[in-house]
Coordinates of C-alpha atoms in Angstrom, one line a residue:
M1 CA 118.3 105.4 93.2
R2 CA 117.6 109.0 92.0
V3 CA 114.2 108.2 91.0
F4 CA 114.3 106.7 95.2
R5 CA 116.2 110.0 95.7
L6 CA 113.0 112.3 93.6
F7 CA 110.3 109.3 95.0
S8 CA 112.2 110.7 99.0
L9 CA 112.1 114.5 98.1
L10 CA 108.5 115.1 96.9
I11 CA 107.1 112.8 99.5
L12 CA 108.8 115.2 102.3
L13 CA 108.2 118.2 99.9
A14 CA 104.3 117.1 100.0
T15 CA 104.5 116.9 103.9
A16 CA 105.9 120.1 104.4
G17 CA 103.8 121.6 102.1
S18 CA 101.1 120.4 103.7
A19 CA 102.2 121.7 107.3
F20 CA 102.3 125.1 106.0
A21 CA 98.9 125.0 104.5
T22 CA 97.3 123.6 107.3
P23 CA 96.6 127.4 109.1
Q24 CA 96.2 129.9 106.0
V25 CA 94.4 127.1 105.1
Q26 CA 92.0 126.9 108.8
T27 CA 92.0 130.8 107.7
L28 CA 90.5 131.0 104.6
W29 CA 87.7 128.2 105.0
R30 CA 86.7 130.3 108.2
L31 CA 86.8 133.2 105.8
L32 CA 84.2 131.6 103.5
D33 CA 82.0 130.1 106.1
Y34 CA 81.6 134.0 107.6
I35 CA 81.0 135.3 103.7
A36 CA 78.8 132.5 103.3
V37 CA 77.0 133.4 106.5
D38 CA 76.5 136.7 107.3
Y39 CA 76.3 138.3 103.3
P40 CA 72.2 138.2 103.6
G41 CA 73.2 140.6 107.1
A42 CA 75.1 143.5 104.0
V43 CA 73.1 143.3 101.0
S44 CA 69.1 142.0 100.1
D45 CA 67.1 142.7 97.1
G46 CA 70.6 144.2 95.5
A47 CA 70.9 146.8 97.5
V48 CA 73.6 147.4 100.5
I49 CA 71.3 147.1 103.4
S50 CA 74.9 147.8 105.3
D51 CA 78.0 149.6 104.8
V52 CA 79.7 147.8 107.6
E53 CA 79.3 144.1 106.9
Y54 CA 79.7 145.1 102.7
G55 CA 82.7 146.1 103.1
E56 CA 83.7 143.3 105.1
M57 CA 82.5 140.5 102.4
T58 CA 84.5 142.7 100.1
E59 CA 87.9 142.4 102.5
F60 CA 87.1 138.5 102.9
S61 CA 86.6 137.8 99.6
A62 CA 89.7 139.5 98.2
T63 CA 91.4 138.6 100.7
V64 CA 90.4 134.4 100.4
R65 CA 92.0 135.6 96.5
E66 CA 94.7 136.7 98.1
G67 CA 95.4 134.0 100.2
L68 CA 95.0 130.8 96.9
A69 CA 97.5 132.2 95.2
G70 CA 100.0 132.2 98.0
L71 CA 98.8 128.5 99.1
P72 CA 101.4 125.4 98.3
E73 CA 101.3 124.6 94.7
H74 CA 98.5 122.3 93.9
P75 CA 97.0 120.9 90.4
S76 CA 93.6 121.9 92.0
R77 CA 94.9 125.6 92.7
Q78 CA 93.9 127.7 89.8
A79 CA 90.4 125.9 89.3
L80 CA 90.3 127.0 92.5
E81 CA 91.8 130.7 92.3
A82 CA 88.8 131.6 89.5
Q83 CA 86.2 130.5 91.8
A84 CA 87.3 133.3 94.3
G85 CA 87.7 135.8 91.8
S86 CA 84.0 135.0 90.8
L87 CA 82.4 135.5 94.1
Q88 CA 84.4 138.3 94.6
D89 CA 82.5 139.9 91.6
A90 CA 79.4 138.6 92.4
I91 CA 79.8 140.3 95.9
A92 CA 80.8 144.0 93.6
N93 CA 77.6 143.0 91.7
K94 CA 75.6 142.7 95.0
A95 CA 74.3 139.4 94.3
A96 CA 71.4 137.4 95.7
P97 CA 72.7 135.9 99.2
A98 CA 71.5 132.6 98.0
E99 CA 74.2 132.7 95.6
V100 CA 76.8 134.0 97.0
E101 CA 76.1 131.3 100.3
R102 CA 76.4 128.9 97.4
Q103 CA 79.8 129.8 96.2
A104 CA 81.4 130.9 99.3
R105 CA 80.7 127.1 100.6
A106 CA 80.7 125.7 97.7
L107 CA 84.9 127.0 97.2
A108 CA 85.2 125.7 101.3
E109 CA 84.4 122.4 100.0
A110 CA 87.1 122.2 97.1
L111 CA 89.3 124.6 99.6
L112 CA 89.6 121.1 102.0
S113 CA 89.9 118.8 99.2
A114 CA 92.5 120.4 97.4
Y115 CA 93.9 120.9 100.8
P116 CA 92.5 118.6 103.6
V117 CA 93.2 119.2 107.0
P118 CA 91.5 117.1 110.5
R119 CA 88.0 117.6 110.0
A120 CA 86.5 115.9 112.9
P121 CA 87.8 114.9 116.8
G122 CA 89.4 112.0 117.4
S123 CA 86.7 110.6 119.6
V124 CA 83.1 112.4 120.5
P125 CA 84.1 115.4 123.2
D126 CA 83.0 115.3 127.1
L127 CA 79.8 117.2 127.0
A128 CA 79.9 117.0 130.3
G129 CA 82.0 120.3 131.4
A130 CA 81.2 122.8 128.5
A131 CA 78.7 124.4 130.2
A132 CA 81.2 125.7 132.8
L133 CA 84.3 126.4 130.1
Y134 CA 81.5 128.6 128.3
Q135 CA 80.8 130.4 131.5
A136 CA 84.5 130.9 131.8
N137 CA 85.8 132.0 128.6
C138 CA 82.7 133.7 126.9
A139 CA 79.6 134.5 128.8
S140 CA 81.7 138.6 129.1
C141 CA 81.2 139.1 125.6
H142 CA 78.7 136.9 124.7
G143 CA 76.5 136.9 127.2
A144 CA 75.3 134.3 130.4
T145 CA 73.2 132.7 127.5
G146 CA 74.4 132.8 123.9
A147 CA 73.1 136.3 123.2
G148 CA 75.4 138.1 122.5
D149 CA 75.1 141.3 125.3
G150 CA 77.9 140.2 127.6
P151 CA 79.2 143.7 129.7
A152 CA 82.8 143.3 127.2
G153 CA 80.9 143.3 124.5
A154 CA 78.9 146.6 124.8
G155 CA 81.0 148.8 121.9
L156 CA 82.7 146.7 120.3
D157 CA 82.3 146.0 116.7
P158 CA 81.0 144.3 115.0
P159 CA 79.3 143.4 117.6
P160 CA 79.1 139.8 119.2
I161 CA 77.6 137.1 117.6
D162 CA 74.1 136.2 119.3
F163 CA 74.1 132.0 119.2
T164 CA 70.5 132.0 120.6
D165 CA 69.7 133.3 116.3
A166 CA 68.3 130.5 114.7
T167 CA 68.2 131.5 111.6
R168 CA 72.4 132.7 112.1
A169 CA 73.1 129.2 113.4
R170 CA 70.9 127.2 111.1
Q171 CA 74.1 127.8 108.8
R172 CA 76.9 127.0 110.9
S173 CA 78.5 123.2 111.8
V174 CA 79.7 122.5 114.8
F175 CA 83.0 122.1 112.4
A176 CA 82.7 125.6 111.9
L177 CA 81.9 127.4 115.9
Q178 CA 85.2 125.0 116.7
Q179 CA 87.4 126.6 113.9
V180 CA 86.9 130.2 114.8
I181 CA 87.7 128.8 118.5
D182 CA 90.8 127.3 117.3
Q183 CA 91.6 130.3 115.4
G184 CA 90.1 133.5 116.3
L185 CA 88.9 136.3 113.1
E186 CA 90.7 138.8 111.5
G187 CA 89.1 141.5 112.1
T188 CA 87.2 141.5 115.0
S189 CA 87.6 141.0 118.1
M190 CA 86.7 137.1 118.4
V191 CA 90.5 135.5 119.8
S192 CA 92.0 132.2 119.0
Y193 CA 91.8 130.0 122.0
A194 CA 94.0 127.4 121.0
H195 CA 95.2 127.5 124.5
L196 CA 92.9 125.1 125.8
P197 CA 93.1 121.5 124.8
E198 CA 91.4 120.1 121.7
D199 CA 88.5 118.5 123.5
Q200 CA 87.8 121.4 125.4
R201 CA 87.5 122.8 122.0
W202 CA 85.8 121.0 120.2
A203 CA 83.1 121.2 123.6
L204 CA 82.8 124.7 124.0
A205 CA 82.1 124.3 119.9
F206 CA 79.6 121.5 120.5
Y207 CA 77.9 123.6 123.2
V208 CA 77.5 127.1 121.9
G209 CA 76.5 125.3 118.7
Q210 CA 73.1 124.6 120.7
L211 CA 72.4 127.6 122.5
A212 CA 70.0 128.6 119.3
F213 CA 67.9 125.5 119.9
P214 CA 65.5 124.7 122.9
A215 CA 66.9 121.5 125.2
E216 CA 63.1 120.6 125.3
A217 CA 63.2 119.8 121.5
A218 CA 66.3 117.5 122.0
A219 CA 63.3 115.1 123.1
R220 CA 61.8 115.7 119.4
G221 CA 64.5 115.2 118.0
E222 CA 65.7 111.9 119.5
A223 CA 62.5 110.2 118.2
L224 CA 62.7 111.7 115.0
L225 CA 66.0 110.4 114.3
R226 CA 64.4 107.0 115.2
E227 CA 61.9 107.3 112.5
H228 CA 63.8 108.5 109.9
P229 CA 66.3 106.6 107.7
E230 CA 68.1 109.9 105.7
A231 CA 68.4 111.5 108.9
R232 CA 70.1 108.5 110.3
A233 CA 71.8 108.4 106.3
V234 CA 73.2 112.5 107.2
V235 CA 75.1 111.6 109.7
P236 CA 76.4 108.4 110.0
D237 CA 79.5 109.0 111.9
L238 CA 81.3 112.1 113.9
A239 CA 82.3 113.7 111.2
A240 CA 79.5 114.3 109.1
L241 CA 77.8 114.9 112.2
V242 CA 80.3 117.5 113.1
H243 CA 79.7 119.2 109.4
A244 CA 76.0 118.6 109.2
L245 CA 74.1 122.0 108.9
P246 CA 70.9 122.5 110.7
A247 CA 69.4 124.1 108.0
G248 CA 66.7 121.4 105.6
L249 CA 68.8 119.2 107.2
A250 CA 68.2 115.8 106.0
G251 CA 65.5 117.4 103.9
L252 CA 63.0 117.4 106.8
P253 CA 60.3 120.7 107.6
Q254 CA 62.9 123.8 109.4
D255 CA 60.8 123.2 112.9
A256 CA 61.7 119.1 112.5
A257 CA 65.2 119.6 111.8
D258 CA 66.2 122.1 114.8
D259 CA 64.8 119.5 117.1
V260 CA 67.2 116.9 115.5
T261 CA 69.8 119.3 116.2
A262 CA 68.9 119.7 119.4
Y263 CA 69.8 116.4 119.7
L264 CA 72.7 115.7 118.2
R265 CA 74.1 118.6 119.5
R266 CA 73.4 118.5 123.1
E267 CA 73.5 114.5 123.1
P268 CA 76.6 113.6 119.9
K269 CA 77.3 110.3 122.0
A270 CA 74.0 108.9 122.2
A271 CA 73.3 109.8 119.0
L272 CA 76.0 108.1 117.3
A273 CA 75.1 104.5 119.1
L274 CA 71.5 105.0 118.1
V275 CA 72.8 105.1 114.4
E276 CA 75.0 102.3 114.7
A277 CA 72.6 100.7 116.6
E278 CA 69.5 100.8 114.4
Q279 CA 70.7 100.8 111.5
K280 CA 73.4 98.8 110.1
D281 CA 72.4 99.2 106.5
G282 CA 73.8 103.2 107.2
A283 CA 75.5 102.5 103.9
L284 CA 73.2 101.6 101.5
V285 CA 70.3 104.2 102.4
L286 CA 73.7 106.9 101.3
A287 CA 73.1 104.9 98.0
R288 CA 70.2 105.2 97.7
T289 CA 69.9 108.8 99.2
R290 CA 72.6 110.1 96.9
L291 CA 72.0 107.8 93.6
R292 CA 68.2 109.5 93.6
E293 CA 69.8 112.9 94.2
G294 CA 72.3 112.0 91.3
V295 CA 69.1 111.1 89.0
E296 CA 67.3 114.3 90.1
A297 CA 70.5 116.5 89.8
Y298 CA 70.9 115.5 85.8
A299 CA 66.5 115.9 85.1
A300 CA 67.5 119.3 86.2
G301 CA 70.5 119.9 83.8
D302 CA 73.2 120.3 86.8
V303 CA 75.9 117.3 85.1
A304 CA 78.6 118.2 87.8
D305 CA 76.7 117.7 90.4
A306 CA 74.6 114.1 89.5
R307 CA 78.2 113.3 88.6
A308 CA 79.5 113.9 92.1
K309 CA 76.8 112.4 94.0
V310 CA 76.4 108.9 92.1
L311 CA 80.3 108.7 92.2
S312 CA 78.9 109.3 96.1
A313 CA 76.4 106.6 95.9
Y314 CA 79.6 104.1 95.0
L315 CA 82.7 106.0 96.8
D316 CA 80.5 105.9 99.9
G317 CA 77.3 103.9 100.0
V318 CA 78.8 100.6 98.5
E319 CA 82.4 100.3 99.1
P320 CA 82.3 100.2 102.8
I321 CA 79.9 97.3 102.4
E322 CA 82.4 95.4 99.7
P323 CA 84.1 93.0 102.4
L324 CA 80.9 92.1 103.9
L325 CA 78.8 91.4 101.0
G326 CA 81.5 89.4 98.9
T327 CA 81.8 87.2 102.0
R328 CA 78.5 86.4 101.7
N329 CA 77.3 86.1 97.9
A330 CA 79.8 87.8 95.4
D331 CA 77.6 87.2 92.1
L332 CA 75.4 90.1 94.0
L333 CA 78.5 91.7 94.9
R334 CA 79.3 92.3 90.8
E335 CA 76.0 93.1 89.7
L336 CA 76.2 96.0 92.0
E337 CA 79.5 97.0 91.2
S338 CA 78.4 96.9 87.3
A339 CA 74.7 98.1 88.1
M340 CA 76.1 101.4 90.3
A341 CA 79.5 101.6 87.2
S342 CA 76.2 101.3 84.5
V343 CA 74.8 105.1 85.9
R344 CA 78.1 106.4 86.2
A345 CA 78.8 105.8 82.2
S346 CA 75.0 106.6 81.2
I347 CA 75.5 110.6 82.7
S348 CA 78.9 110.3 81.2
K349 CA 78.0 109.6 78.1
G350 CA 74.8 111.8 78.1
A351 CA 72.0 110.0 78.0
G352 CA 68.6 110.7 77.2
A353 CA 67.1 111.8 81.1
T354 CA 65.4 108.5 81.4
E355 CA 67.7 106.5 80.2
V356 CA 70.0 107.2 83.9
R357 CA 66.2 107.1 85.9
A358 CA 66.5 103.6 84.1
S359 CA 69.5 102.5 85.2
A360 CA 69.1 104.4 88.5
D361 CA 66.5 102.1 89.1
A362 CA 68.4 98.9 88.5
A363 CA 71.0 99.4 91.0
E364 CA 68.6 99.8 93.8
A365 CA 67.0 97.3 93.3
L366 CA 70.2 95.9 93.6
L367 CA 70.8 97.8 96.9
D368 CA 67.7 96.3 97.9
R369 CA 69.1 92.6 97.3
A370 CA 72.2 93.6 98.7
E371 CA 70.5 94.8 102.2
A372 CA 68.2 91.7 102.6
T373 CA 71.3 89.5 102.1
L374 CA 74.0 91.5 105.0
E375 CA 70.3 91.0 107.3
D376 CA 69.4 87.3 106.0
N377 CA 73.3 86.2 107.0
D378 CA 73.2 87.8 110.4
S379 CA 72.9 84.4 112.2
A380 CA 76.2 83.9 110.5
G381 CA 77.7 86.0 111.2
A382 CA 80.8 84.0 113.1
T383 CA 81.3 82.0 109.9
T384 CA 81.0 85.3 107.1
A385 CA 83.5 87.5 109.7
F386 CA 86.1 84.8 109.2
V387 CA 85.6 83.7 105.6
G388 CA 86.1 87.3 104.8
A389 CA 89.1 87.7 106.8
L390 CA 90.7 85.1 105.4
T391 CA 89.3 85.6 101.6
I392 CA 90.4 89.6 101.9
L393 CA 93.7 89.0 103.0
L394 CA 95.1 86.3 100.8
R395 CA 93.8 88.1 97.6
E396 CA 94.6 91.3 98.7
G397 CA 98.4 89.9 100.1
L398 CA 98.9 86.9 96.9
E399 CA 99.7 89.6 94.5
A400 CA 101.8 91.3 96.7
L401 CA 103.7 88.6 97.9
L402 CA 104.9 87.6 93.7
I403 CA 106.4 89.6 93.0
V404 CA 108.5 89.8 96.8
I405 CA 109.1 86.8 96.1
A406 CA 110.5 87.3 92.1
M407 CA 112.5 89.6 93.9
V408 CA 114.1 88.0 96.5
A409 CA 115.0 84.5 95.0
F410 CA 116.0 86.6 92.0
L411 CA 118.7 88.0 94.1
R412 CA 119.5 84.9 95.7
K413 CA 120.3 83.2 92.2
A414 CA 122.4 86.2 91.4
G415 CA 124.1 85.5 94.9
R416 CA 124.0 89.0 96.0
V417 CA 122.2 88.1 99.2
E418 CA 123.4 90.9 101.3
A419 CA 120.7 93.3 98.9
M420 CA 118.2 91.0 100.1
R421 CA 117.1 93.8 102.7
Y422 CA 116.4 96.8 100.9
V423 CA 113.5 93.6 99.5
H424 CA 112.8 93.2 103.3
A425 CA 112.8 96.8 104.3
G426 CA 110.5 97.6 101.6
W427 CA 107.9 95.3 102.5
V428 CA 108.0 95.8 106.7
G429 CA 107.9 100.5 105.8
A430 CA 104.9 99.0 103.9
L431 CA 103.1 96.6 106.4
V432 CA 103.9 99.5 109.0
A433 CA 102.3 102.4 107.2
G434 CA 99.2 100.3 106.3
G435 CA 98.6 100.3 110.5
A436 CA 99.5 104.2 110.5
T437 CA 97.2 104.1 108.1
W438 CA 94.3 101.8 110.2
L439 CA 95.5 104.3 112.8
A440 CA 95.0 107.3 110.9
A441 CA 92.2 105.7 109.8
T442 CA 90.3 105.2 112.8
Y443 CA 91.4 107.5 115.2
L444 CA 92.7 110.9 113.0
V445 CA 90.5 111.4 109.3
D446 CA 88.3 109.6 107.3
I447 CA 90.2 109.0 104.6
S448 CA 87.1 108.7 101.8
G449 CA 86.0 106.5 99.6
A450 CA 87.8 108.7 96.4
S451 CA 91.1 108.9 97.8
R452 CA 91.2 104.9 98.8
E453 CA 90.7 104.7 94.8
L454 CA 93.6 107.0 94.0
T455 CA 96.1 105.5 96.1
E456 CA 95.3 101.6 95.3
G457 CA 94.6 103.1 91.7
F458 CA 98.1 104.9 91.1
A459 CA 100.4 102.1 93.0
A460 CA 98.6 99.7 90.8
L461 CA 99.3 102.1 87.6
F462 CA 103.3 102.3 89.1
A463 CA 103.2 98.9 90.0
A464 CA 103.0 97.9 86.3
V465 CA 104.9 100.3 84.6
V466 CA 107.8 98.8 85.8
L467 CA 107.0 95.4 86.2
V468 CA 106.7 95.4 81.9
S469 CA 110.5 96.8 82.4
I470 CA 111.2 94.3 84.4
G471 CA 109.3 91.4 82.5
I472 CA 111.2 92.6 79.6
W473 CA 114.6 92.1 81.1
M474 CA 114.0 88.8 83.3
H475 CA 112.8 87.3 79.9
G476 CA 116.3 88.7 77.9
K477 CA 118.0 86.7 80.7
S478 CA 116.7 83.2 80.2
N479 CA 119.2 82.7 78.1
A480 CA 121.9 80.6 80.1
D481 CA 124.9 82.9 78.4
A482 CA 123.3 85.7 78.4
W483 CA 122.6 86.0 82.2
Q484 CA 126.1 84.9 82.3
R485 CA 127.5 87.6 80.5
Y486 CA 125.1 89.9 82.7
I487 CA 126.4 88.5 85.7
R488 CA 130.5 89.0 84.8
E489 CA 130.4 93.2 83.4
K490 CA 126.4 95.1 85.1
L491 CA 124.9 93.3 87.8
S492 CA 127.9 93.6 90.4
H493 CA 128.1 97.6 89.5
A494 CA 124.2 97.9 89.0
L495 CA 124.6 97.5 92.5
S496 CA 126.8 99.1 93.6
R497 CA 125.4 102.1 91.9
G498 CA 122.4 102.0 94.6
S499 CA 119.7 100.2 92.4
A500 CA 119.4 97.9 94.8
W501 CA 117.0 101.3 96.7
F502 CA 115.1 100.7 93.8
L503 CA 114.4 97.3 94.8
F504 CA 113.0 98.9 98.5
L505 CA 111.0 102.1 96.1
L506 CA 108.9 98.4 94.1
A507 CA 108.6 96.5 97.2
F508 CA 107.5 99.3 99.5
V509 CA 104.7 100.1 97.0
V510 CA 103.7 96.7 95.7
V511 CA 102.8 95.8 99.2
Y512 CA 101.5 99.1 101.1
R513 CA 98.9 99.4 97.7
E514 CA 97.8 96.0 99.4
A515 CA 98.3 96.5 102.7
F516 CA 96.2 99.5 102.8
E517 CA 93.2 98.2 101.0
T518 CA 93.4 95.8 103.1
V519 CA 93.6 97.6 106.3
L520 CA 90.5 99.6 105.3
F521 CA 88.5 96.6 104.8
Y522 CA 89.2 94.8 108.0
A523 CA 88.6 98.1 109.7
A524 CA 84.7 97.9 107.8
L525 CA 84.0 94.2 109.3
W526 CA 85.7 94.2 113.1
S527 CA 83.2 97.3 113.0
Q528 CA 80.6 94.8 112.6
G529 CA 81.6 92.7 115.8
H530 CA 83.1 88.2 116.0
H531 CA 86.3 90.3 116.2
G532 CA 87.5 86.0 117.5
A533 CA 86.2 85.5 113.6
I534 CA 88.8 87.9 112.1
M535 CA 91.5 87.3 113.6
A536 CA 91.3 83.7 113.3
G537 CA 90.3 84.7 109.7
A538 CA 93.5 86.7 109.4
T539 CA 96.0 83.8 110.9
A540 CA 95.5 81.0 108.6
A541 CA 95.5 83.8 105.2
V542 CA 98.7 84.5 106.8
V543 CA 100.1 80.6 107.4
A544 CA 98.6 80.1 103.9
L545 CA 101.0 83.1 102.4
A546 CA 103.4 81.9 104.6
V547 CA 103.6 77.7 103.2
I548 CA 103.0 79.7 99.9
A549 CA 106.0 81.9 99.8
W550 CA 108.2 78.6 101.0
L551 CA 106.8 77.0 98.7
M552 CA 107.8 79.2 95.7
L553 CA 111.6 79.6 97.7
R554 CA 112.2 76.2 97.4
Y555 CA 111.0 75.1 94.3
S556 CA 113.2 78.5 93.0
R557 CA 116.4 77.4 93.4
K558 CA 116.2 74.3 92.1
L559 CA 116.3 75.3 88.8
P560 CA 117.7 76.7 85.9
F561 CA 118.5 80.1 85.0
G562 CA 116.6 79.6 82.3
K563 CA 113.6 78.5 83.2
F564 CA 113.7 80.9 85.9
F565 CA 113.6 83.4 84.1
A566 CA 111.5 82.7 82.1
A567 CA 108.9 81.2 84.5
S568 CA 110.0 84.7 86.5
A569 CA 109.2 86.7 83.6
A570 CA 105.4 85.3 83.0
L571 CA 104.6 85.7 86.1
V572 CA 105.9 89.4 86.4
A573 CA 104.1 90.0 82.6
V574 CA 101.0 88.8 84.1
L575 CA 101.1 90.6 87.2
A576 CA 101.6 94.4 85.1
V577 CA 98.5 93.3 82.8
V578 CA 96.6 92.8 86.3
L579 CA 98.0 95.5 88.0
A580 CA 97.2 97.5 85.0
G581 CA 93.3 96.4 84.4
K582 CA 93.3 97.6 88.6
G583 CA 95.0 100.6 88.0
V584 CA 92.6 102.0 85.8
A585 CA 89.3 100.6 87.4
A586 CA 90.0 102.5 90.7
L587 CA 90.9 105.8 89.2
Q588 CA 87.2 105.4 87.3
E589 CA 85.7 104.4 90.5
A590 CA 87.4 107.6 91.9
G591 CA 86.1 109.8 89.1
W592 CA 89.8 110.5 87.7
L593 CA 89.2 108.8 83.9
P594 CA 86.2 108.4 81.8
M595 CA 84.3 105.2 81.5
S596 CA 83.1 103.3 78.3
M597 CA 81.6 100.3 79.2
F598 CA 80.1 97.2 77.0
D599 CA 78.8 93.7 77.2
G600 CA 81.5 91.5 78.3
P601 CA 82.6 89.3 81.0
R602 CA 84.3 91.0 84.4
L603 CA 87.3 88.9 85.7
D604 CA 88.2 90.7 89.5
L605 CA 91.6 88.3 89.4
L606 CA 93.1 89.3 86.2
G607 CA 91.9 93.0 86.7
I608 CA 89.3 93.0 83.3
H609 CA 86.3 95.2 83.6
P610 CA 84.0 95.7 80.9
T611 CA 85.3 99.4 80.2
V612 CA 87.1 100.3 77.0
Q613 CA 89.9 102.4 78.9
G614 CA 90.6 99.7 81.3
V615 CA 91.0 96.7 78.6
T616 CA 93.1 99.4 76.5
A617 CA 95.3 99.5 79.0
Q618 CA 95.3 95.7 79.6
V619 CA 96.0 95.7 76.0
V620 CA 99.1 98.1 75.8
V621 CA 100.8 96.8 78.5
L622 CA 100.3 92.5 77.0
L623 CA 101.5 94.7 73.5
A624 CA 104.3 96.6 75.1
L625 CA 105.4 93.5 77.0
L626 CA 105.3 90.9 73.6
L627 CA 106.9 93.5 71.7
G628 CA 110.2 93.3 74.4
F629 CA 110.2 89.8 74.7
A630 CA 110.8 89.7 70.8
W631 CA 113.3 91.6 70.5
N632 CA 114.7 90.0 73.4
V633 CA 114.9 86.3 71.1
R634 CA 116.1 88.6 67.8
S635 CA 118.5 89.9 70.0
A636 CA 120.2 86.3 71.8
R637 CA 119.0 84.7 67.6
A638 CA 121.9 87.3 67.0
A639 CA 124.6 87.5 69.5
A640 CA 123.9 83.9 68.8
A641 CA 125.4 83.6 65.1
T642 CA 128.3 86.6 65.3
R643 CA 129.3 84.0 68.3

């Protein structure tokens, strides 16, 4: 009960802290964006060229540093404050604009990673009324054409922004514009327009963001977007589109990047439809791009950036296509995952640039094979969608089912049927939470690959630790006399203290881990069409799981106490070892744990990955179980001798 209450309290505190921090985080992010964009107007060649602008830069950087100290506790907060201090020092020392921009944008990105806020609209806003919205709310200060020459703006200090200034506009994302519209900007005459509906605020941001890029350039931008896969890879979805900076977009020449921006910001819905229709393999293109960027960064000596790029290549490029590729060529998927891991391992151990490039070339060759596999199997889409939906739900559901059924069977054997409602509430609540995750991932926020892996990894390790204790406990009760003594002396008292809530927590965590992964895999499958086949596959998997559950419950009733607990202990022990391996692998894939690979088999079913850390964790869990079982045997023999 204490564990459950602590767990619930932590969730409530985290939720409350996040809700409290969001406005402050948005304010700090806007200030950092303002510094990144406007610092060149304050300093040039180490000298102040505008006292007013430089004063703002100094004030805003100090405000950022103070504001970070007031955010809720977070493991990254100290590092964020250190970055803010470095930025403040760079401004005080009149550093080059490029360096200040780099530091400000890096801090802004790290801030949103540590304290996430909604980073994209739920759907593409309707821009039909955006011009009228601008004239009604913005033209009086910023002018009818956005040149900053509106009558109400005369004499304002600082003056209204000139939205037609292409140099400045290239440094502003749609998201940055929306944040200022939403929150206003301290120290200026720009007030918040939060009273407008959210979709109108986003529409205004898109409209303002297009004023520096002529309308006639949009047609050229559409053609360029069709011709350049690297441009499509930069804007694979709405979230990426609103965060894209026109400056050097996709490595295109600036005039071409301006043309693409003109199209993206005038026709966002058509642009995203074009990307989806013409680039089904967008994730693989992104994987190639990030992989090459990582190799280049490593060759240039930037190990941290290389590690981040290569990690993104896997999390954001490979993982989204895993469900499809796994159903069409599971062996190729395993090869690709191992190859991507080898690149990360080479960087982590400090290998030579030639070795890292060779590893990346091998991974890229497998990306080519994966692309060909996905294209060649388009004609069999309905069949592969059915098989994918069936195997994903069976694979993910079976682990959770085995644990939940073991808990239900135990309670039936103990005659504590009334406590089963806690178990049922746990797994039902996990399914509801999984549905909420799907809604959030589809309509509210983009759940990154790192977030997916961290959720799965920590949940797996938590479940593994709990299952070790449960497995040892069950093994100790495999002796009939020991079980009868436990029933008489402890079971009723233990459950009356609220231990049943712990069963709820365990059921929730193990089921939510699998539900979390399943809904994200299904979202990827659903985006490929063949919805009827997917529903049929899911239905078949549910029926199969129901049959397995029925057989397990029926058979467990007939087992004597000793055999039941011996079998349950063995099952739980195996699952604990499996989950330990999967948990470590997930945290490695998210970049939270180091990865030292060796030549060996990869057995996903058993959670075995050829890394020193993963196998070590599984060996530790196995040894803990064996020592616990040995202690149980010794205790049982001592008790028998005493009697």
